[in-house]
Short mmCIF file of C-alpha atoms in Angstrom, two decimals:
data_model
loop_
_atom_site.label_atom_id
_atom_site.label_comp_id
_atom_site.label_asym_id
_atom_site.label_seq_id
_atom_site.Cartn_x
_atom_site.Cartn_y
_atom_site.Cartn_z
CA MET A 1 -16.38 10.72 30.19
CA THR A 2 -15.08 8.00 27.61
CA ALA A 3 -11.84 6.21 28.28
CA ARG A 4 -8.89 7.38 25.87
CA LEU A 5 -6.52 4.81 24.38
CA ALA A 6 -3.36 4.18 26.12
CA PRO A 7 -0.61 5.11 23.55
CA SER A 8 0.53 1.47 22.94
CA MET A 9 -3.09 0.50 21.74
CA SER A 10 -3.35 3.34 19.71
CA ALA A 11 -0.49 2.15 17.73
CA ALA A 12 -1.74 -1.11 17.53
CA ILE A 13 -4.60 0.00 16.05
CA ALA A 14 -3.18 2.68 13.54
CA LEU A 15 -0.99 0.05 12.22
CA ALA A 16 -3.76 -2.31 12.00
CA ALA A 17 -6.09 0.06 10.07
CA SER A 18 -3.59 1.11 7.96
CA ALA A 19 -3.27 -2.18 6.88
CA ALA A 20 -6.69 -2.22 6.62
CA LEU A 21 -6.82 0.74 4.53
CA LEU A 22 -4.19 -0.97 1.80
CA PRO A 23 -7.30 -2.92 0.35
CA ALA A 24 -9.35 0.20 -0.20
CA LEU A 25 -7.10 2.26 -1.65
CA ALA A 26 -6.35 -1.04 -4.49
CA VAL A 27 -9.80 -1.08 -5.32
CA LEU A 28 -9.74 2.64 -5.98
CA GLY A 29 -6.75 2.48 -7.95
CA GLU A 30 -5.21 4.82 -5.55
CA LEU A 31 -2.13 2.67 -4.77
CA ARG A 32 0.23 5.96 -6.05
CA PRO A 33 1.34 8.18 -4.22
CA THR A 34 -1.53 10.71 -4.73
CA TRP A 35 -3.30 13.20 -2.92
CA VAL A 36 -6.34 10.79 -2.20
CA ALA A 37 -4.17 7.67 -0.62
CA PHE A 38 -2.12 10.44 1.41
CA THR A 39 -5.58 12.52 2.48
CA ALA A 40 -7.25 8.71 2.91
CA TYR A 41 -4.24 8.24 5.69
CA ALA A 42 -4.55 11.28 7.17
CA ALA A 43 -8.16 10.79 8.32
CA LEU A 44 -7.44 7.25 9.47
CA CYS A 45 -4.77 9.29 11.47
CA ALA A 46 -7.46 11.69 12.89
CA ALA A 47 -9.65 8.90 13.44
CA VAL A 48 -7.58 6.99 15.37
CA GLY A 49 -6.33 10.37 17.21
CA GLY A 50 -9.88 11.26 18.03
CA ARG A 51 -10.14 8.17 20.19
CA SER A 52 -6.72 8.19 21.78
CA ARG A 53 -4.68 10.12 24.57
CA PRO A 54 -2.07 13.32 22.59
CA SER A 55 0.88 11.07 23.95
CA ALA A 56 -0.27 8.12 21.34
CA ALA A 57 0.22 11.04 18.22
CA PRO A 58 4.04 10.33 18.53
CA LEU A 59 2.95 6.78 17.29
CA ILE A 60 0.06 7.14 15.63
CA GLY A 61 1.49 9.45 12.54
CA PRO A 62 4.84 7.05 11.82
CA ALA A 63 2.61 3.51 12.02
CA ALA A 64 0.60 5.35 9.19
CA TRP A 65 3.39 6.83 7.00
CA LEU A 66 5.28 3.02 7.06
CA PHE A 67 2.24 1.62 5.01
CA HIS A 68 1.94 5.09 3.17
CA ASN A 69 5.74 4.88 2.36
CA GLY A 70 6.19 1.12 2.00
CA PHE A 71 3.00 0.27 -0.09
CA VAL A 72 1.50 3.16 -1.65
CA GLU A 73 4.47 5.17 -2.89
CA HIS A 74 7.11 2.54 -3.10
CA ARG A 75 5.21 -0.43 -3.56
CA HIS A 76 6.06 -4.39 -2.39
CA GLY A 77 6.88 -2.87 1.28
CA ALA A 78 10.00 -1.43 -0.08
CA LEU A 79 10.78 1.60 2.38
CA ASP A 80 12.93 4.54 0.75
CA LEU A 81 14.15 8.01 2.18
CA ALA A 82 15.43 9.43 -1.60
CA ALA A 83 13.85 12.60 -0.08
CA PRO A 84 14.44 12.85 3.57
CA ALA A 85 12.92 16.29 4.01
CA ALA A 86 9.46 15.12 2.09
CA GLU A 87 9.11 12.05 4.11
CA ALA A 88 9.67 13.99 7.04
CA ALA A 89 7.02 16.24 6.23
CA HIS A 90 4.91 13.15 5.74
CA VAL A 91 5.05 12.10 9.41
CA LEU A 92 5.16 15.33 10.52
CA LEU A 93 1.65 15.99 8.86
CA LEU A 94 0.08 12.57 9.75
CA THR A 95 1.15 13.37 13.38
CA ALA A 96 -0.22 16.64 13.41
CA ALA A 97 -3.68 15.15 12.57
CA ALA A 98 -3.56 12.61 14.88
CA LEU A 99 -2.59 15.17 17.37
CA ALA A 100 -5.23 17.64 16.36
CA ALA A 101 -7.86 15.31 16.68
CA ALA A 102 -6.70 13.92 20.29
CA LEU A 103 -6.69 17.47 21.30
CA LEU A 104 -9.61 18.49 19.92
CA THR A 105 -11.97 15.66 21.28
CA ALA A 106 -10.05 15.62 24.48
CA PRO A 107 -12.75 15.86 27.87
CA ARG A 108 -12.39 19.17 29.35
CA GLY A 109 -12.19 19.21 33.15
CA PRO A 110 -9.71 17.77 35.75
CA ARG A 111 -8.20 14.48 34.57
CA PRO A 112 -6.58 11.97 37.10
CA GLY A 113 -3.08 11.93 34.28
CA GLY A 114 -2.28 15.25 34.97
CA ARG A 115 -3.16 18.91 33.15
CA TYR A 116 -2.05 17.75 30.06
CA ASP A 117 -3.20 14.13 29.84
CA LEU A 118 0.44 12.73 29.29
CA ALA A 119 0.56 9.80 31.40
CA ALA A 120 1.04 6.64 29.79
#
């Protein structure tokens, strides 16, 4: 049985990985709001979520959204909430990707953290 990342460590890894994804998107010419950039961030959330506890998903999704909104959609680190419904949907989708991966890769059987492994 492998150890799952704690929520605080998952958030730190999500922030670092989100920052590391920016140069790769720049090389591909995708530092603009396209489906390719959003899919890359969703895949990143799923990858981090797959190694994390399910309780970390609410931290992983917003961490990736900060970089997507600030550097991909609006450039130069400026966050913008001009369309709050669309941004809420982005956060929800990124969080859902992390949560789905965390639940699908969760170990089966009794766990010391409780029934749903929500212990921090």
